[in-house]
Structures are given as structure tokens and as C-alpha cells.
GROMACS .gro file of C-alpha atoms in nm:
model
  393
    1MET     CA    1  -0.745  -3.973   1.237
    2ALA     CA    2  -0.608  -3.751   0.959
    3LYS     CA    3  -0.399  -3.452   1.056
    4ASN     CA    4  -0.501  -3.099   0.976
    5GLN     CA    5  -0.244  -2.995   0.715
    6ILE     CA    6  -0.161  -2.627   0.763
    7LEU     CA    7   0.037  -2.447   0.495
    8VAL     CA    8   0.195  -2.107   0.562
    9LEU     CA    9   0.293  -1.926   0.242
   10GLY     CA   10   0.575  -1.672   0.242
   11GLY     CA   11   0.927  -1.675   0.382
   12GLY     CA   12   0.942  -1.317   0.505
   13TYR     CA   13   0.947  -1.213   0.869
   14THR     CA   14   0.570  -1.252   0.912
   15GLY     CA   15   0.557  -1.594   0.747
   16ILE     CA   16   0.855  -1.742   0.934
   17VAL     CA   17   0.745  -1.620   1.277
   18THR     CA   18   0.384  -1.723   1.217
   19ALA     CA   19   0.479  -2.074   1.105
   20ALA     CA   20   0.716  -2.124   1.396
   21ARG     CA   21   0.474  -1.998   1.658
   22LEU     CA   22   0.176  -2.181   1.517
   23ALA     CA   23   0.369  -2.510   1.507
   24ARG     CA   24   0.452  -2.466   1.874
   25MET     CA   25   0.089  -2.401   1.960
   26VAL     CA   26  -0.074  -2.708   1.808
   27ARG     CA   27  -0.031  -3.073   1.896
   28ALA     CA   28   0.185  -3.266   1.651
   29ASP     CA   29  -0.063  -3.555   1.640
   30ASP     CA   30  -0.342  -3.315   1.541
   31ALA     CA   31  -0.178  -3.090   1.283
   32SER     CA   32   0.129  -3.035   1.069
   33VAL     CA   33   0.264  -2.692   0.982
   34THR     CA   34   0.469  -2.639   0.666
   35LEU     CA   35   0.620  -2.310   0.552
   36VAL     CA   36   0.636  -2.278   0.173
   37THR     CA   37   0.874  -2.020   0.030
   38GLU     CA   38   1.079  -1.970  -0.283
   39HIS     CA   39   1.418  -1.921  -0.118
   40ALA     CA   40   1.604  -2.111   0.153
   41THR     CA   41   1.727  -1.787   0.305
   42ARG     CA   42   1.532  -1.483   0.413
   43ASP     CA   43   1.659  -1.157   0.279
   44GLU     CA   44   1.572  -0.843   0.472
   45ARG     CA   45   1.367  -0.628   0.241
   46MET     CA   46   1.415  -0.344   0.486
   47ARG     CA   47   1.781  -0.338   0.381
   48TRP     CA   48   1.738  -0.351   0.004
   49HIS     CA   49   1.823   0.018  -0.027
   50GLN     CA   50   2.162  -0.071   0.120
   51LEU     CA   51   2.204  -0.344  -0.139
   52ALA     CA   52   2.128  -0.090  -0.413
   53ALA     CA   53   2.413   0.124  -0.280
   54GLY     CA   54   2.657  -0.168  -0.303
   55GLU     CA   55   2.651  -0.282   0.060
   56SER     CA   56   2.593  -0.628   0.205
   57TYR     CA   57   2.437  -0.772   0.520
   58PRO     CA   58   2.374  -1.115   0.678
   59ARG     CA   59   2.086  -1.335   0.563
   60LEU     CA   60   1.876  -1.574   0.768
   61ASP     CA   61   1.881  -1.949   0.704
   62ILE     CA   62   1.511  -2.034   0.726
   63GLU     CA   63   1.555  -2.406   0.796
   64GLN     CA   64   1.783  -2.321   1.086
   65ALA     CA   65   1.533  -2.065   1.214
   66LEU     CA   66   1.252  -2.324   1.215
   67ARG     CA   67   1.462  -2.593   1.380
   68GLY     CA   68   1.302  -2.714   1.703
   69THR     CA   69   0.967  -2.545   1.639
   70GLY     CA   70   0.795  -2.840   1.472
   71ALA     CA   71   0.737  -2.651   1.148
   72ALA     CA   72   0.865  -2.802   0.823
   73LEU     CA   73   1.013  -2.608   0.532
   74LYS     CA   74   0.927  -2.653   0.166
   75VAL     CA   75   1.142  -2.450  -0.075
   76ALA     CA   76   0.944  -2.403  -0.395
   77HIS     CA   77   0.818  -2.130  -0.627
   78ILE     CA   78   0.444  -2.089  -0.578
   79GLU     CA   79   0.269  -2.070  -0.913
   80ARG     CA   80  -0.096  -2.082  -0.811
   81ILE     CA   81  -0.322  -2.106  -0.510
   82ASP     CA   82  -0.619  -2.328  -0.595
   83LEU     CA   83  -0.880  -2.251  -0.332
   84ALA     CA   84  -1.139  -2.484  -0.481
   85ALA     CA   85  -0.908  -2.785  -0.478
   86ARG     CA   86  -0.736  -2.672  -0.156
   87THR     CA   87  -0.393  -2.705  -0.308
   88VAL     CA   88  -0.091  -2.483  -0.366
   89ASN     CA   89   0.065  -2.552  -0.704
   90THR     CA   90   0.438  -2.504  -0.754
   91SER     CA   91   0.635  -2.434  -1.072
   92GLY     CA   92   0.789  -2.780  -1.036
   93GLY     CA   93   0.451  -2.942  -1.093
   94GLU     CA   94   0.380  -3.032  -0.730
   95ARG     CA   95   0.034  -2.989  -0.580
   96LEU     CA   96   0.061  -2.930  -0.208
   97PRO     CA   97  -0.269  -3.010  -0.033
   98TYR     CA   98  -0.392  -2.817   0.270
   99ASP     CA   99  -0.679  -2.817   0.515
  100SER     CA  100  -0.598  -2.471   0.650
  101LEU     CA  101  -0.403  -2.201   0.468
  102VAL     CA  102  -0.214  -1.900   0.603
  103ILE     CA  103  -0.101  -1.648   0.339
  104ALA     CA  104   0.186  -1.414   0.427
  105LEU     CA  105   0.316  -1.346   0.076
  106GLY     CA  106   0.379  -0.976   0.133
  107SER     CA  107   0.377  -0.709  -0.134
  108VAL     CA  108   0.548  -0.627  -0.462
  109ILE     CA  109   0.658  -0.304  -0.630
  110ASP     CA  110   0.369  -0.132  -0.803
  111PHE     CA  111   0.501   0.005  -1.133
  112GLY     CA  112   0.160   0.152  -1.206
  113SER     CA  113   0.070   0.262  -1.558
  114VAL     CA  114   0.366   0.491  -1.635
  115PRO     CA  115   0.505   0.387  -1.976
  116GLY     CA  116   0.858   0.248  -1.952
  117ALA     CA  117   0.860   0.222  -1.573
  118HIS     CA  118   0.878  -0.157  -1.561
  119GLU     CA  119   1.117  -0.182  -1.857
  120ASN     CA  120   1.358   0.105  -1.786
  121ALA     CA  121   1.353   0.162  -1.409
  122GLN     CA  122   1.486  -0.060  -1.133
  123GLY     CA  123   1.238  -0.139  -0.860
  124LEU     CA  124   1.353  -0.296  -0.534
  125THR     CA  125   1.205  -0.626  -0.647
  126ASP     CA  126   1.464  -0.899  -0.585
  127VAL     CA  127   1.819  -0.940  -0.463
  128THR     CA  128   1.973  -1.039  -0.796
  129SER     CA  129   1.843  -0.749  -1.003
  130ILE     CA  130   1.917  -0.497  -0.729
  131ALA     CA  131   2.276  -0.622  -0.700
  132ASP     CA  132   2.317  -0.598  -1.078
  133THR     CA  133   2.188  -0.240  -1.078
  134ALA     CA  134   2.424  -0.155  -0.791
  135LYS     CA  135   2.712  -0.251  -1.023
  136ARG     CA  136   2.574  -0.016  -1.289
  137VAL     CA  137   2.560   0.266  -1.033
  138ASP     CA  138   2.917   0.195  -0.926
  139ALA     CA  139   3.032   0.201  -1.290
  140ALA     CA  140   2.858   0.531  -1.371
  141PRO     CA  141   3.099   0.816  -1.457
  142ASP     CA  142   3.163   1.098  -1.210
  143GLY     CA  143   2.883   1.352  -1.212
  144ALA     CA  144   2.627   1.114  -1.361
  145ARG     CA  145   2.269   1.156  -1.239
  146ILE     CA  146   2.105   0.871  -1.053
  147THR     CA  147   1.731   0.930  -1.032
  148VAL     CA  148   1.486   0.799  -0.773
  149VAL     CA  149   1.120   0.829  -0.872
  150GLY     CA  150   0.895   0.854  -0.568
  151GLY     CA  151   0.905   1.062  -0.250
  152GLY     CA  152   0.775   0.802  -0.005
  153LEU     CA  153   0.962   0.603   0.256
  154THR     CA  154   1.131   0.371   0.005
  155GLY     CA  155   1.239   0.662  -0.215
  156ILE     CA  156   1.380   0.858   0.079
  157GLU     CA  157   1.583   0.566   0.212
  158LEU     CA  158   1.709   0.480  -0.136
  159ALA     CA  159   1.808   0.836  -0.232
  160THR     CA  160   1.993   0.907   0.094
  161GLU     CA  161   2.174   0.571   0.087
  162LEU     CA  162   2.288   0.624  -0.273
  163ALA     CA  163   2.396   0.984  -0.212
  164GLU     CA  164   2.599   0.893   0.096
  165ALA     CA  165   2.763   0.589  -0.065
  166HIS     CA  166   2.839   0.767  -0.396
  167PRO     CA  167   2.918   1.134  -0.328
  168ARG     CA  168   3.079   1.162  -0.673
  169LEU     CA  169   2.739   1.108  -0.837
  170ASN     CA  170   2.440   1.343  -0.856
  171VAL     CA  171   2.138   1.185  -0.690
  172ALA     CA  172   1.799   1.333  -0.777
  173MET     CA  173   1.450   1.254  -0.650
  174VAL     CA  174   1.147   1.312  -0.870
  175SER     CA  175   0.808   1.326  -0.702
  176ALA     CA  176   0.481   1.511  -0.744
  177ARG     CA  177   0.485   1.624  -0.381
  178GLU     CA  178   0.735   1.715  -0.113
  179PRO     CA  179   0.935   1.410   0.004
  180GLY     CA  180   0.795   1.288   0.333
  181ASP     CA  181   0.495   1.521   0.315
  182TRP     CA  182   0.305   1.295   0.558
  183LEU     CA  183   0.561   1.357   0.835
  184SER     CA  184   0.549   1.620   1.108
  185GLU     CA  185   0.697   1.964   1.055
  186PRO     CA  186   1.011   1.888   1.263
  187ALA     CA  187   1.062   1.566   1.066
  188ARG     CA  188   1.021   1.738   0.729
  189LYS     CA  189   1.271   2.002   0.838
  190HIS     CA  190   1.528   1.737   0.932
  191LEU     CA  191   1.467   1.559   0.605
  192ALA     CA  192   1.521   1.879   0.404
  193GLU     CA  193   1.845   1.944   0.594
  194THR     CA  194   1.958   1.589   0.519
  195PHE     CA  195   1.888   1.632   0.147
  196ASP     CA  196   2.091   1.954   0.150
  197ARG     CA  197   2.378   1.790   0.338
  198LEU     CA  198   2.392   1.496   0.097
  199GLY     CA  199   2.342   1.712  -0.211
  200ILE     CA  200   2.020   1.539  -0.319
  201GLU     CA  201   1.828   1.736  -0.581
  202HIS     CA  202   1.448   1.732  -0.555
  203ILE     CA  203   1.258   1.777  -0.880
  204THR     CA  204   0.884   1.838  -0.845
  205GLY     CA  205   0.669   1.698  -1.121
  206ARG     CA  206   0.448   1.416  -1.240
  207VAL     CA  207   0.630   1.143  -1.431
  208ALA     CA  208   0.479   1.077  -1.774
  209ARG     CA  209   0.732   0.828  -1.914
  210ILE     CA  210   1.062   0.663  -1.829
  211ASP     CA  211   1.318   0.606  -2.103
  212ASP     CA  212   1.644   0.414  -2.071
  213ASP     CA  213   1.838   0.740  -2.029
  214ALA     CA  214   1.583   0.996  -1.908
  215VAL     CA  215   1.271   1.062  -1.704
  216ALA     CA  216   1.004   1.255  -1.895
  217LEU     CA  217   0.769   1.476  -1.694
  218ALA     CA  218   0.411   1.566  -1.777
  219ASP     CA  219   0.504   1.934  -1.820
  220GLY     CA  220   0.743   1.850  -2.103
  221ARG     CA  221   1.070   1.848  -1.910
  222SER     CA  222   1.316   1.565  -1.971
  223ILE     CA  223   1.551   1.470  -1.685
  224PRO     CA  224   1.867   1.292  -1.807
  225SER     CA  225   1.933   0.984  -1.594
  226SER     CA  226   2.213   0.726  -1.610
  227VAL     CA  227   2.027   0.489  -1.377
  228THR     CA  228   1.665   0.527  -1.270
  229PHE     CA  229   1.507   0.366  -0.965
  230TRP     CA  230   1.132   0.329  -0.923
  231ALA     CA  231   0.990   0.379  -0.573
  232GLY     CA  232   0.630   0.452  -0.661
  233GLY     CA  233   0.446   0.230  -0.414
  234PHE     CA  234   0.342  -0.127  -0.336
  235ARG     CA  235   0.054  -0.365  -0.390
  236ALA     CA  236  -0.013  -0.713  -0.256
  237ASN     CA  237   0.154  -1.013  -0.416
  238PRO     CA  238  -0.054  -1.086  -0.730
  239LEU     CA  239  -0.100  -1.448  -0.621
  240VAL     CA  240  -0.349  -1.323  -0.363
  241GLU     CA  241  -0.590  -1.168  -0.613
  242ALA     CA  242  -0.535  -1.445  -0.868
  243SER     CA  243  -0.643  -1.704  -0.608
  244GLY     CA  244  -0.999  -1.571  -0.610
  245LEU     CA  245  -0.996  -1.422  -0.262
  246GLU     CA  246  -1.199  -1.104  -0.222
  247VAL     CA  247  -0.948  -0.817  -0.244
  248ASP     CA  248  -0.932  -0.437  -0.232
  249GLU     CA  249  -0.790  -0.189  -0.484
  250LEU     CA  250  -0.431  -0.281  -0.384
  251GLY     CA  251  -0.491  -0.654  -0.424
  252ARG     CA  252  -0.501  -0.712  -0.047
  253ALA     CA  253  -0.731  -0.986   0.080
  254ARG     CA  254  -1.023  -0.856   0.282
  255VAL     CA  255  -1.006  -1.017   0.625
  256ASP     CA  256  -1.203  -0.998   0.947
  257GLU     CA  257  -1.061  -0.891   1.281
  258THR     CA  258  -0.899  -1.233   1.337
  259PHE     CA  259  -0.723  -1.236   0.995
  260ARG     CA  260  -0.969  -1.483   0.844
  261ALA     CA  261  -1.047  -1.413   0.476
  262VAL     CA  262  -1.405  -1.290   0.451
  263SER     CA  263  -1.465  -1.488   0.129
  264HIS     CA  264  -1.292  -1.811   0.235
  265PRO     CA  265  -1.309  -1.902   0.607
  266ASP     CA  266  -1.042  -2.173   0.579
  267VAL     CA  267  -0.783  -1.910   0.480
  268TRP     CA  268  -0.604  -1.656   0.699
  269VAL     CA  269  -0.407  -1.368   0.547
  270LEU     CA  270  -0.146  -1.153   0.725
  271GLY     CA  271   0.095  -0.870   0.664
  272ASP     CA  272   0.107  -0.668   0.341
  273ALA     CA  273  -0.114  -0.927   0.167
  274ALA     CA  274  -0.409  -0.844   0.394
  275ARG     CA  275  -0.637  -0.545   0.435
  276VAL     CA  276  -0.641  -0.525   0.814
  277ALA     CA  277  -0.840  -0.254   0.987
  278GLY     CA  278  -0.673  -0.026   1.239
  279ARG     CA  279  -0.829   0.127   1.547
  280ASP     CA  280  -1.003   0.394   1.344
  281GLY     CA  281  -1.143   0.144   1.097
  282GLU     CA  282  -0.906   0.251   0.820
  283PRO     CA  283  -0.679  -0.018   0.669
  284LEU     CA  284  -0.333  -0.039   0.823
  285LYS     CA  285  -0.049   0.068   0.596
  286MET     CA  286   0.184  -0.189   0.448
  287GLY     CA  287   0.528  -0.241   0.597
  288CYS     CA  288   0.720  -0.353   0.901
  289ARG     CA  289   0.547  -0.093   1.118
  290THR     CA  290   0.229  -0.305   1.101
  291GLY     CA  291   0.313  -0.651   0.964
  292ALA     CA  292   0.560  -0.745   1.235
  293PHE     CA  293   0.296  -0.708   1.506
  294MET     CA  294   0.051  -0.931   1.319
  295SER     CA  295   0.296  -1.222   1.344
  296PHE     CA  296   0.290  -1.187   1.723
  297SER     CA  297  -0.090  -1.198   1.743
  298ALA     CA  298  -0.211  -1.412   1.454
  299PRO     CA  299  -0.072  -1.758   1.547
  300GLN     CA  300  -0.260  -1.777   1.875
  301LYS     CA  301  -0.580  -1.657   1.711
  302ILE     CA  302  -0.544  -1.917   1.436
  303ALA     CA  303  -0.466  -2.193   1.688
  304ARG     CA  304  -0.770  -2.105   1.895
  305GLU     CA  305  -1.001  -2.102   1.594
  306LEU     CA  306  -0.863  -2.432   1.466
  307ALA     CA  307  -0.944  -2.572   1.810
  308GLY     CA  308  -1.302  -2.450   1.779
  309ALA     CA  309  -1.261  -2.168   2.027
  310THR     CA  310  -1.318  -1.798   1.970
  311SER     CA  311  -1.040  -1.540   1.971
  312SER     CA  312  -1.035  -1.172   2.052
  313PRO     CA  313  -1.027  -0.911   1.773
  314TYR     CA  314  -0.689  -0.787   1.657
  315ALA     CA  315  -0.632  -0.430   1.773
  316GLY     CA  316  -0.386  -0.303   1.516
  317ARG     CA  317  -0.207   0.019   1.599
  318TYR     CA  318   0.100   0.225   1.514
  319PHE     CA  319   0.399   0.320   1.726
  320ALA     CA  320   0.660   0.482   1.503
  321GLU     CA  321   0.801   0.504   1.155
  322CYS     CA  322   1.176   0.449   1.127
  323ILE     CA  323   1.352   0.591   0.822
  324SER     CA  324   1.717   0.529   0.737
  325LEU     CA  325   1.901   0.834   0.604
  326GLY     CA  326   2.224   0.665   0.508
  327ARG     CA  327   2.450   0.477   0.749
  328HIS     CA  328   2.511   0.770   0.984
  329ASP     CA  329   2.168   0.927   1.028
  330ALA     CA  330   1.807   0.819   1.062
  331LEU     CA  331   1.470   0.962   1.149
  332VAL     CA  332   1.215   0.812   1.385
  333GLN     CA  333   0.874   0.972   1.352
  334TRP     CA  334   0.665   0.883   1.656
  335LEU     CA  335   0.300   0.820   1.577
  336THR     CA  336  -0.037   0.813   1.747
  337PRO     CA  337  -0.206   0.471   1.772
  338GLU     CA  338  -0.408   0.570   1.464
  339GLY     CA  339  -0.093   0.653   1.267
  340ALA     CA  340  -0.092   1.033   1.276
  341PRO     CA  341   0.253   1.194   1.319
  342THR     CA  342   0.325   1.358   1.652
  343ALA     CA  343   0.565   1.648   1.706
  344ARG     CA  344   0.812   1.406   1.865
  345ILE     CA  345   1.097   1.281   1.649
  346THR     CA  346   1.433   1.116   1.711
  347THR     CA  347   1.728   1.176   1.480
  348GLY     CA  348   2.103   1.118   1.455
  349ARG     CA  349   2.283   0.843   1.643
  350ALA     CA  350   1.987   0.765   1.866
  351ALA     CA  351   1.764   0.707   1.564
  352VAL     CA  352   2.033   0.496   1.395
  353SER     CA  353   2.048   0.279   1.709
  354ILE     CA  354   1.670   0.234   1.710
  355LYS     CA  355   1.668   0.140   1.343
  356GLU     CA  356   1.955  -0.106   1.391
  357PHE     CA  357   1.777  -0.257   1.693
  358ILE     CA  358   1.478  -0.324   1.468
  359HIS     CA  359   1.701  -0.484   1.204
  360ARG     CA  360   1.860  -0.710   1.465
  361GLY     CA  361   1.516  -0.802   1.593
  362ASN     CA  362   1.422  -0.903   1.240
  363GLN     CA  363   1.707  -1.154   1.254
  364MET     CA  364   1.668  -1.261   1.617
  365VAL     CA  365   1.291  -1.315   1.650
  366PRO     CA  366   1.259  -1.567   1.364
  367ARG     CA  367   1.547  -1.763   1.521
  368HIS     CA  368   1.384  -1.761   1.866
  369PRO     CA  369   1.005  -1.751   1.816
  370GLY     CA  370   0.944  -1.882   2.169
  371PRO     CA  371   0.659  -2.103   2.292
  372TYR     CA  372   0.415  -1.809   2.319
  373LEU     CA  373   0.135  -2.022   2.458
  374PRO     CA  374   0.112  -2.010   2.837
  375MET     CA  375  -0.161  -2.276   2.837
  376ARG     CA  376  -0.112  -2.625   2.700
  377ARG     CA  377  -0.093  -2.683   2.325
  378ALA     CA  378  -0.421  -2.666   2.133
  379HIS     CA  379  -0.614  -2.972   2.026
  380VAL     CA  380  -0.704  -2.891   1.667
  381LEU     CA  381  -1.037  -2.990   1.513
  382THR     CA  382  -0.985  -3.261   1.256
  383PRO     CA  383  -1.026  -3.176   0.886
  384THR     CA  384  -1.358  -3.362   0.882
  385GLY     CA  385  -1.490  -3.154   1.170
  386GLY     CA  386  -1.459  -3.418   1.441
  387HIS     CA  387  -1.466  -3.262   1.786
  388ARG     CA  388  -1.147  -3.237   1.987
  389GLU     CA  389  -1.083  -3.070   2.318
  390LYS     CA  390  -1.074  -2.694   2.282
  391ILE     CA  391  -0.786  -2.473   2.379
  392ARG     CA  392  -0.813  -2.330   2.726
  393ALA     CA  393  -0.839  -1.955   2.769
   0.00000   0.00000   0.00000
């Protein structure tokens, strides 16, 4: 009997943990699980603002992380997902067939429609380009302005990291609204104090154009900038929309409450690539605060459904938002299950410890995904639909 070939796309935290757990949940004679990713090592995107400031950190060897789980690793650049042919095409010309597909390809920087943004600003897009820009920052003359466009979480972490690492430079943030305007009043106050302490200039305005040496605002002002970073938001990996899956305005696949794509029932989508509803029915925000929890829940749901059993709906919720403010300060904004900020915050050393604990977990959990199936492994339905014994509840 042919095996059910399961491909998991994406070598980030969600993809690695999902592949490892799923492989441990299905019987090897029923199904094979292969993780397909472009790089042999996983780089923590949560630390890319540190890389931009010239710092380094350890990287995870994915093959080593999957060792002993039963999941295989295929290192290849994914060029196209062919849903009709049930193949994943790589830039090397390979066509990887699948019976079941799990997409965890994450998100990419959204440069939007601002002229010059993609050409003249550095987004936190990949390790190589970020490291090259870090060298440009380091070589900038004393007093040069380094500009961060965007007042969201990425912009805040990037601006504070740069200002702390390069006190000789002038770091400015340009955003249409107050940085961190979604946070609670105590959190916004701490953030303002941090900007003052680090000497970060906030310039309010809408960006109309980015040149190689300046940021032009809609009101006519021109902000000289030696190096400009773009932190204007995210959208799902374009491979998701290009595949033909039904997507939302951010290119996220529309999925049901068990992560199954509504337009293609043989495909599951997780993390930033998926539009997953929270407890209030609104889509969960992208990022570690939501994606990490999906990788704990999704594998068992997928295993159960592949075995022909039903699974319970995913109850996505929020706990907290952790924001690095350089190496010596951080801010933890505690949230309601629906994602609203509470008046409770944690700052200083305690917040730094919480943030570092999360970073270490991002390294530890993929290495030790655990069995995570208290019952015996699932018998998976064969690709032709032949009946096998269902997973026990």
C-alpha cells in the first residue's frame, strides 16, 4: 500500500516543530513526513534587529533538530506550489509530489506602494542583506542619521537596538502615529522614556517617497538619512497566494478552525501564512505571539484528520507581547485572550529575562519536540482513501 506523502513547507519555528511532531504522531508504514526549506539552518527572525545592529547569535541546525523524529529534511528553494498536480516545484527543477501538504512559509516584509521603499530602504528580509546593511551603519560617520520607517513592533525593536549599539549616531523613527500606539498607557509611557534615554528622535508624518539619502514626507519635508530601514508591516509569503489558495487582503490563506484551507481540503496552513480566527472571530495577528502556539496544536489535529477522525476547533488566544528595547531593557505588555492590552506591564531586567526565555525556547523546542501523543500513533488513511484504523481519542 502506498504511503501518504506529507510535505511541510517552511523551516521556521512553526514548520520545524510541526514536521517533527507530526512525524512522531503517524505510523512510519502509513506516512512519510518531509520538511522542505531553503536553508539548512534556522535563523531566528525575532533577533534580526540585533543582526542589523551588528550583533550575532546562535543558529539552529535543522537536520540535527529533526534527528530521531522520523521527519526527513529537503533543502531546496521553493519556486511554485502546484495544487492541481499536487507537487512542490523547486528552483533546481525538482517536482516533489505530495498527498497532504502543510504550509508554514511565514510572512515577508510588505514594502507597500511607497516609491523607492524597496530600492532604497533595508527591510529585515534576509540574513545576508541585513548583515551587509549593518556594515554600512557601522561605517557611517559620527552624527549621521539612521532612519527607521514604521512605528510598530519591528520598528521599535530596530530603533532601540540601533540607538543602544551606536550612541554616536542619530537614530530617528518616522511614523504617521505615535510609536506603540496600540499599547497601554503605562507601556507607552515607558516606551517614551526609553526613546528619550536612548536619544531616539520621533518624526511624525506620512512617508511619500524614499530616496537613497533621504526620506520625503507627504507634507513636503525631506529627512536626510545615511541609512534607511523599512519596518512598515508584513504580508504572507507570496507563494501562498500564487498557489491559488483562497487568501485575504494580506495574502494569508483562509483556513477553518482546524487549519485546513477552505478552498483545498488536502492543504493545511499555519502561522503567518494563515488567516486564523481568534476567540472573538477576528484574525489573529502575525508573529511569534500567535504562530508558536499553532505548532503545538496543529500536528495532532492534522494527524487525527489524516486518520479519518475529527479534531476539536483551535482556540487561538493571546497572552503577552514582548518587545526588546536594546540589550538591557524590554517591555512585556500583558494582553487579554482577545489581544487587548491590560494595564499590567513588565519592564527592565524582568522583561529582558522573559524575552530571553522565549528566545531560548525558540532554540530548545525544535530540538526537543517530544512525542506529544499520549495515545498510540495514528493509522493514516491511504492516499486512495482506503480505510485504516482511526486514532483513538
